[in-house]
Every structure is written in C-alpha cells, then in structure tokens.
mmCIF file of C-alpha atoms in Angstrom:
data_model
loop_
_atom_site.group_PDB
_atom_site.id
_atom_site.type_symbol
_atom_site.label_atom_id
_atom_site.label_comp_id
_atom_site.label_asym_id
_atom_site.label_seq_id
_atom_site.Cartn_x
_atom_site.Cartn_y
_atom_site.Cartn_z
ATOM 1 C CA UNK A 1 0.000 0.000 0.000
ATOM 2 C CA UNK A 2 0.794 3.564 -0.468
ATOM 3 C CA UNK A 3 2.063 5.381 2.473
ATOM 4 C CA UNK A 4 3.945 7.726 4.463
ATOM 5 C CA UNK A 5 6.669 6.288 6.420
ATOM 6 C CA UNK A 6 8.385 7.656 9.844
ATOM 7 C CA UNK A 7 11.415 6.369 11.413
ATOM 8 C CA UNK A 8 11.926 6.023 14.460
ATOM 9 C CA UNK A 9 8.571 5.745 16.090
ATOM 10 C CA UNK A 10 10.534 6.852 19.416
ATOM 11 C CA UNK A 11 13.470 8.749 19.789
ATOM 12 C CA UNK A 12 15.051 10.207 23.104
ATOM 13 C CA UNK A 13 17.722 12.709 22.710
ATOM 14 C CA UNK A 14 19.615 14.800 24.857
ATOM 15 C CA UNK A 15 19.362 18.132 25.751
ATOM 16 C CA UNK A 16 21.508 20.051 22.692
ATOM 17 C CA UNK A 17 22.599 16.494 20.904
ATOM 18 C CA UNK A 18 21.503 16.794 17.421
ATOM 19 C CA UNK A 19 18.729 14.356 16.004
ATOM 20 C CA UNK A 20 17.613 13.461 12.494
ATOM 21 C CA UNK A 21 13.750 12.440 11.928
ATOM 22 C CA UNK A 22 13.174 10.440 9.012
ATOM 23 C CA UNK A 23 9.866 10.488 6.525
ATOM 24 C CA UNK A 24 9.368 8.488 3.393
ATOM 25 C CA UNK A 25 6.425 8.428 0.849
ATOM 26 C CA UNK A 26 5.539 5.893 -1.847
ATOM 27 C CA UNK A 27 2.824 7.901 -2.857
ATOM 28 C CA UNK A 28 5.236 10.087 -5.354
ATOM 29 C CA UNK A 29 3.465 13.208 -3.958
ATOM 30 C CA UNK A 30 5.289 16.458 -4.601
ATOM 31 C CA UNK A 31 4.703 18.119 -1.516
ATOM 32 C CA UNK A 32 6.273 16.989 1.798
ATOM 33 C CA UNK A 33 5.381 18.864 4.782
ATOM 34 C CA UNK A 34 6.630 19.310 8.834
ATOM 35 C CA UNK A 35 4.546 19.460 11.583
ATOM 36 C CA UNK A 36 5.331 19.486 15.153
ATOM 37 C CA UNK A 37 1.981 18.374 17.608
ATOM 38 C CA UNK A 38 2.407 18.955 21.340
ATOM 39 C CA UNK A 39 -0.284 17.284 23.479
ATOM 40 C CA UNK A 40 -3.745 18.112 22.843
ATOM 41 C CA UNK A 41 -3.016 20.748 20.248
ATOM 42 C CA UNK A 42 -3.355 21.258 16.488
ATOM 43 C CA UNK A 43 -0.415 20.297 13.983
ATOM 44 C CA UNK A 44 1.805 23.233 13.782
ATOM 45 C CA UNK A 45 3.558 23.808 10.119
ATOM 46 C CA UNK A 46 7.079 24.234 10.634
ATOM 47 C CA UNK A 47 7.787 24.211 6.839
ATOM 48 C CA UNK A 48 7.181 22.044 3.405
ATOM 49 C CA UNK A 49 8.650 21.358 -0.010
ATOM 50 C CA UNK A 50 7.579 21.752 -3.075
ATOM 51 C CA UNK A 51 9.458 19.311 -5.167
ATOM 52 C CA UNK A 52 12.783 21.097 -4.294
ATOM 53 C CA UNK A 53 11.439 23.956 -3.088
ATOM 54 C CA UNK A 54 11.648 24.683 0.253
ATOM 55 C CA UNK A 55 9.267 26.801 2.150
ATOM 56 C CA UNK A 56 9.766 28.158 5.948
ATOM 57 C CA UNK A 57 7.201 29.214 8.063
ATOM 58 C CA UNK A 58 7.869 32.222 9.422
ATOM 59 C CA UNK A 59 7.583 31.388 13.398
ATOM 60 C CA UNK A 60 9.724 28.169 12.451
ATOM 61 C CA UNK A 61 12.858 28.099 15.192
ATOM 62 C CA UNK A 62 16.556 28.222 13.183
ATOM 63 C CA UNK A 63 16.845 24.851 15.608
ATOM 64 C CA UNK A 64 14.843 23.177 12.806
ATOM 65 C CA UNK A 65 16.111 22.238 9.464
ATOM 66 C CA UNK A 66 14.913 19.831 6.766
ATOM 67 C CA UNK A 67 16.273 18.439 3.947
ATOM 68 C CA UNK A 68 14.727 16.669 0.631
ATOM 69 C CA UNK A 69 17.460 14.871 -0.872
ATOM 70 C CA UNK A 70 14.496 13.324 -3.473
ATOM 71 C CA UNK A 71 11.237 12.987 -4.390
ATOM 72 C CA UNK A 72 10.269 10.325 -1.914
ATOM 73 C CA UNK A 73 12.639 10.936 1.207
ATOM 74 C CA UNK A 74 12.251 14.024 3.805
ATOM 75 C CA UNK A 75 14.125 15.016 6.869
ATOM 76 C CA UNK A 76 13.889 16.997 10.035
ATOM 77 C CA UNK A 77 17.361 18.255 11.483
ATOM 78 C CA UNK A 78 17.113 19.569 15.386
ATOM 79 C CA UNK A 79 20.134 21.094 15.508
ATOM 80 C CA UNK A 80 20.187 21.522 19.597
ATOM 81 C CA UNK A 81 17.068 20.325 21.054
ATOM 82 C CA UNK A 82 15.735 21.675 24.208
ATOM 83 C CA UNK A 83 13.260 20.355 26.473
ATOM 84 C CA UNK A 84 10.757 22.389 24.528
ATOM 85 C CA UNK A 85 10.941 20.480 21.784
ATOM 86 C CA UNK A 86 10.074 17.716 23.317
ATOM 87 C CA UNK A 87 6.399 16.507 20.776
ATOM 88 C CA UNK A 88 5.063 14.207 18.054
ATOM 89 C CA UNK A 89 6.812 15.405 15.009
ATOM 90 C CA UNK A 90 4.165 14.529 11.859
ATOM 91 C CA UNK A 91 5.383 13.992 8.547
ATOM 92 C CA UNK A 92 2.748 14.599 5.988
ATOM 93 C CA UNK A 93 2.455 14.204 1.792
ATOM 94 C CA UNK A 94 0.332 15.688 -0.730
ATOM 95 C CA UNK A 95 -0.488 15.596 -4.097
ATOM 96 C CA UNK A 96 0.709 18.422 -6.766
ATOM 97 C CA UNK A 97 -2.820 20.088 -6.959
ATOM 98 C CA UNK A 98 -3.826 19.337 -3.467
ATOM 99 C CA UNK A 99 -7.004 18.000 -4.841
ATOM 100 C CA UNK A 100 -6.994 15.329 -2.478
ATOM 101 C CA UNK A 101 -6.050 15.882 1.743
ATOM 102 C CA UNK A 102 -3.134 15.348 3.329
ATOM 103 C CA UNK A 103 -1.528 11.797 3.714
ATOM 104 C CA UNK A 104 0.271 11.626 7.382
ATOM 105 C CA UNK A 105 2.711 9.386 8.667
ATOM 106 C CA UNK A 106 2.119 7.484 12.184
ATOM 107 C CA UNK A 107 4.454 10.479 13.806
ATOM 108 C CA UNK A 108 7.885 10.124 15.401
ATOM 109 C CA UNK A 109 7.370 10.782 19.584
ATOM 110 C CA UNK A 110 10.331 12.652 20.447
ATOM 111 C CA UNK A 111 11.692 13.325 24.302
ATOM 112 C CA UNK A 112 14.776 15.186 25.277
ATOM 113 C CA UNK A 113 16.454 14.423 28.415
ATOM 114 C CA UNK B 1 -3.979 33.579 14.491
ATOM 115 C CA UNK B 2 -6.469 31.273 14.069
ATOM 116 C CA UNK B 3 -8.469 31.281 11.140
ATOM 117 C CA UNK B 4 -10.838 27.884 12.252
ATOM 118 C CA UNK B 5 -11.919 27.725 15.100
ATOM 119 C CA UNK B 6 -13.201 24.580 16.458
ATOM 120 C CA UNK B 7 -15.659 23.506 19.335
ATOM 121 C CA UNK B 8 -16.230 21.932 21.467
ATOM 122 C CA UNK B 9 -13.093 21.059 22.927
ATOM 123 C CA UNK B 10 -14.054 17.463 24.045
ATOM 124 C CA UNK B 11 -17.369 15.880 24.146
ATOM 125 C CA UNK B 12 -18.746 12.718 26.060
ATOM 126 C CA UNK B 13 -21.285 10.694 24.504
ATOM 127 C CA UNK B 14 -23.193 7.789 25.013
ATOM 128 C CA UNK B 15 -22.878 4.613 22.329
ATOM 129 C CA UNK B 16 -25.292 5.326 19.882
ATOM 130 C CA UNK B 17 -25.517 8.827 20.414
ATOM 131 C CA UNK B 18 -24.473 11.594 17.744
ATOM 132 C CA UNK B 19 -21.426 13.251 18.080
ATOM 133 C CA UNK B 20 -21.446 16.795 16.835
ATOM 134 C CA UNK B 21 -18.137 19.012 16.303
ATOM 135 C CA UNK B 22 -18.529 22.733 14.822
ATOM 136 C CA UNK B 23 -15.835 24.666 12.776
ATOM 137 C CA UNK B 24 -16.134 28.394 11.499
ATOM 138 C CA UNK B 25 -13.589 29.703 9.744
ATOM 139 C CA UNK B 26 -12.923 33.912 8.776
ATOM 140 C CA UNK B 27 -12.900 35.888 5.897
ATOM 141 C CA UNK B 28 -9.810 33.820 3.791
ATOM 142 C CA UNK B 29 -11.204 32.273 0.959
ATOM 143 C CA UNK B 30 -11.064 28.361 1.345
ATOM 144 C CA UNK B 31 -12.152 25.780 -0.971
ATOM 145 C CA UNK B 32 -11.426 22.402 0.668
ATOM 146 C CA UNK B 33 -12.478 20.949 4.109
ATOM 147 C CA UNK B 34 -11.582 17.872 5.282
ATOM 148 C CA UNK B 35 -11.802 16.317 8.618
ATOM 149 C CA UNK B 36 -9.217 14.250 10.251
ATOM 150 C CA UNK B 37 -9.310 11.950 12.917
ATOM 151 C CA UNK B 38 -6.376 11.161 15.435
ATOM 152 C CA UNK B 39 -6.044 8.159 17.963
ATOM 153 C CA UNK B 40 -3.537 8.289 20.674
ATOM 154 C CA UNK B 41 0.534 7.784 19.283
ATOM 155 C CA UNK B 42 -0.479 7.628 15.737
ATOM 156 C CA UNK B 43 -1.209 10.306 13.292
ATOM 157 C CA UNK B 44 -4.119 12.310 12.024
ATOM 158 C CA UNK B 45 -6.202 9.811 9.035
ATOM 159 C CA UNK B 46 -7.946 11.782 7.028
ATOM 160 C CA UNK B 47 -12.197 10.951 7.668
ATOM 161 C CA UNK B 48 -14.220 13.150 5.402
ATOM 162 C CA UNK B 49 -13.959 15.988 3.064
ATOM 163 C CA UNK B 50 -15.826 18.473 1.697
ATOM 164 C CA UNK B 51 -16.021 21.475 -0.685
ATOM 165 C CA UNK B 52 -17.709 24.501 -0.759
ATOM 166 C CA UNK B 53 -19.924 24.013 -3.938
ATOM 167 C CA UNK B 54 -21.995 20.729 -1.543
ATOM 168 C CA UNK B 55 -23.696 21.392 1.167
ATOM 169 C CA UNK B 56 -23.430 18.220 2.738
ATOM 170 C CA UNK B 57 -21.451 14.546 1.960
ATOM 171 C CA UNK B 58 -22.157 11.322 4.278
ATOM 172 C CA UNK B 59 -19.594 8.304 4.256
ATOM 173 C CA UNK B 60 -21.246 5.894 6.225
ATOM 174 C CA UNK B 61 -21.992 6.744 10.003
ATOM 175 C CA UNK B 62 -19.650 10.600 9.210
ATOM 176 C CA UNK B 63 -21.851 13.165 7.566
ATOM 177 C CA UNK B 64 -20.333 16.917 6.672
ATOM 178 C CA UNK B 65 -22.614 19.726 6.514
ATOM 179 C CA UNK B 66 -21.324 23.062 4.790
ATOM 180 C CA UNK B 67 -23.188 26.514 5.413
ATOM 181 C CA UNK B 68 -21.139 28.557 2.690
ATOM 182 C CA UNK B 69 -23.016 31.968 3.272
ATOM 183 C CA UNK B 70 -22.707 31.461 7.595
ATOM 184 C CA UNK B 71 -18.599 30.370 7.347
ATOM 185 C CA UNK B 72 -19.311 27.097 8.786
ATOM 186 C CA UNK B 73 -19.009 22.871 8.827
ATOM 187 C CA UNK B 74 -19.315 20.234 11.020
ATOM 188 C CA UNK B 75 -19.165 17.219 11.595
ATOM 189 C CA UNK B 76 -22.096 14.466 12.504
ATOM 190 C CA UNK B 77 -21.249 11.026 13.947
ATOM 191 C CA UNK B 78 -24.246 8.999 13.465
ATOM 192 C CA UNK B 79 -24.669 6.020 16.323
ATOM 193 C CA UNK B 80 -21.424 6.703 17.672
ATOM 194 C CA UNK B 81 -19.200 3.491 18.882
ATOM 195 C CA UNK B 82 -16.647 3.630 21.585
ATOM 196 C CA UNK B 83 -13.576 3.110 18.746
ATOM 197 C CA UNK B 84 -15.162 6.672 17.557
ATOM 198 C CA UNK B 85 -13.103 7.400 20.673
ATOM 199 C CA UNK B 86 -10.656 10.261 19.186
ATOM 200 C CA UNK B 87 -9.453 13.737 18.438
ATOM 201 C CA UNK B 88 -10.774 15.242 15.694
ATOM 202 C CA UNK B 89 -9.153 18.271 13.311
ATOM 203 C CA UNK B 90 -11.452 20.198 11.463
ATOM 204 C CA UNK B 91 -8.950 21.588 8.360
ATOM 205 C CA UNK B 92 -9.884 24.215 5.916
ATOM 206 C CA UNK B 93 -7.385 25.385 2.551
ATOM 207 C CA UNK B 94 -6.785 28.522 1.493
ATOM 208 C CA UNK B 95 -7.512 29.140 -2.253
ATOM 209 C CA UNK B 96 -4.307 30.713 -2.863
ATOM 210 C CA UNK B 97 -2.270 27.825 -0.840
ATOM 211 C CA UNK B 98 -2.527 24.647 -3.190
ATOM 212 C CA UNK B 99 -1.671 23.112 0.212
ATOM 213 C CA UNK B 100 -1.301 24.398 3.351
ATOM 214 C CA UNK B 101 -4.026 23.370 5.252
ATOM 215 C CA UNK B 102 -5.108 25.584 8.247
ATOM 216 C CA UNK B 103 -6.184 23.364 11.402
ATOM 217 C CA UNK B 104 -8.823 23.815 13.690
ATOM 218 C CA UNK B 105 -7.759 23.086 17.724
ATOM 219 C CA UNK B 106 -9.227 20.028 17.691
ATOM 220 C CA UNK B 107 -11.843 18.020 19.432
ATOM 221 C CA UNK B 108 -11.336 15.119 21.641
ATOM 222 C CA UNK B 109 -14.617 12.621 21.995
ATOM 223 C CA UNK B 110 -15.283 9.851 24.020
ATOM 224 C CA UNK B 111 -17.912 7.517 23.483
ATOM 225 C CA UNK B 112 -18.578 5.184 26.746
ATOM 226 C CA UNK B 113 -20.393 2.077 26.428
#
C-alpha cells in the first residue's frame, strides 16, 4: 500500500545532541510537509517542499532544518534540542494540486532528556 | 492567528448517540475541508472531506454539513461506537495555498459504552 513512512517511532535525545527524523512516501506526492503536535493541540507547520522547493514558516525556530534529498525521502534536522521540543513530530504528503487531503505518517514521539 | 476555530473542545457521549463538532472559519477564501481523525501515538487519518460548492457529503456513520453563506461545517457522527473514541481536526485550505491546510484546535470525543 501507499504510504507515508516515519522512522523512528521513538526517539530520546539529549538536551543540545543533534537528532535526524526520518519520513518516506511511496505515494510520489510532490509536496512533503513538517509538523510538530504537542499534546492536545493542532499540527503546527514548521515548513514544506515543493518538489525542491523549500518553504519556511515564518515562526519556524533556526533549531529546525529539513532536507529533501528526493522525491520520496524528507528530513527533520534539530540542531540543539531543548526540552521544549520535546512533541510528536508529523510527517505529511500531498499531491501536486492538493485535490486530495493530506496523507500523514504514524508520527515520530520525540523526548529530550 | 487562528483562522478555524473549532468547538467543542471534548465531548462525552453515550454509544449510539451523535457526536457533533462545529468549525467556522474567517474571511480567507477556502475551498477544501476535510476532517481528520487522530487516535492516541499515531497520526491524524484523514475521515471526510468536503467542498464549498456541496452542502453536505455522508460516508457511512460521518456526515459533513457546509453553510457557505454562515462560514461554517461540522461534523455528525451517526450512532457513535466507543472506537469513535478520538481527536478530531477540522482543516480548511486557502484558495491561494494549493496546500497548506489551516487546522482547527481540535476536538477530543469519548464515546462510553
């Protein structure tokens, strides 16, 4: 089946030790998106690609980077995690028109220590 | 700032009962409205979806209804089961966004048996 992929499920970091979350799509969508979820809150946007083109949100931390190396892998770079950052980090697809919703993956839980 | 808004917050209802979340959303134009529905640890599966030229779409027991002219969805669980037991994101897209989706706060319902 088509799908969004997210590894790990679980990571735990520590405080300021970089970590890499990993998304991958077999649905050849063009746009890849970010989204951090804290408990009991909406998915924020921290940014999305458009094929190669990378968008920012403007209230995204410099902490976060993200990288689309190709059309079906995604990642999210936390350069120094605090304990803020601490949240379900949603990786999401969609297709070039958006004619359709979004396509998540299961989420990665991340906790810094 | 929030352009849907979302209520109730949570909502308790009895097996077999209807479940009934409300979204508005402001003055940006939107033209797609799905709903999404989260369980615990995973992420959000898209449910239903709408757009502005219906005024209402049932998929089995999940019926949208769409007031265009009053800014406003919802959402209608018909005989409501306790694995209805969720969160649910209203969504709405901007016209001018092919994407981004704007998310509603959410709404977490329990069904008890």
């Amino acid at each position: 089946d088509a799908m969004v992929i997210q590894n790990p499920r679980y990571q735990v970091t520590q405080f300021g030790k970089p970590v890499t979350l990993s998304c991958s799509q077999t649905l050849n969508h063009n746009v890849m998106y970010w989204y951090q979820q804290k408990s009991s809150q909406a998915p924020k946007l921290l940014f999305h690609y458009y094929d190669k083109d990378f968008n920012n949100e403007a209230d995204t931390p410099d902490n976060f980077q993200s990288r689309r190396p190709n059309t079906s892998f995604c990642f999210l770079d936390i350069r120094s995690p605090g304990l803020g950052d601490a949240a379900m980090y949603l990786c999401a697809t969609s297709s070039p028109l958006g004619t359709s919703g979004y396509t998540f993956g299961s989420g990665t839980r991340l906790t810094v220590v | 700032q929030q352009q849907v808004k979302q209520s109730p917050q949570s909502l308790i209802v009895q097996k077999g009962g209807i479940s009934i979340i409300n979204c508005a959303y402001e003055n940006t134009a939107f033209d797609y409205f799905p709903w999404y529905q989260q369980f615990p640890g995973k992420g959000p599966a898209l449910l239903i979806a709408i757009r502005p030229d219906v005024s209402e779409k049932k998929e089995g027991r999940f019926t949208i209804s769409f007031n265009k002219s009053a800014k406003q969805f919802s959402l209608h669980i018909m005989d409501s089961q306790p694995g209805d037991s969720a969160t649910y994101f209203c969504a709405a897209r901007p016209t001018d966004s092919w994407g981004k989706l704007q998310f509603g706060a959410g709404t977490q319902v329990v069904v008890t048996p």
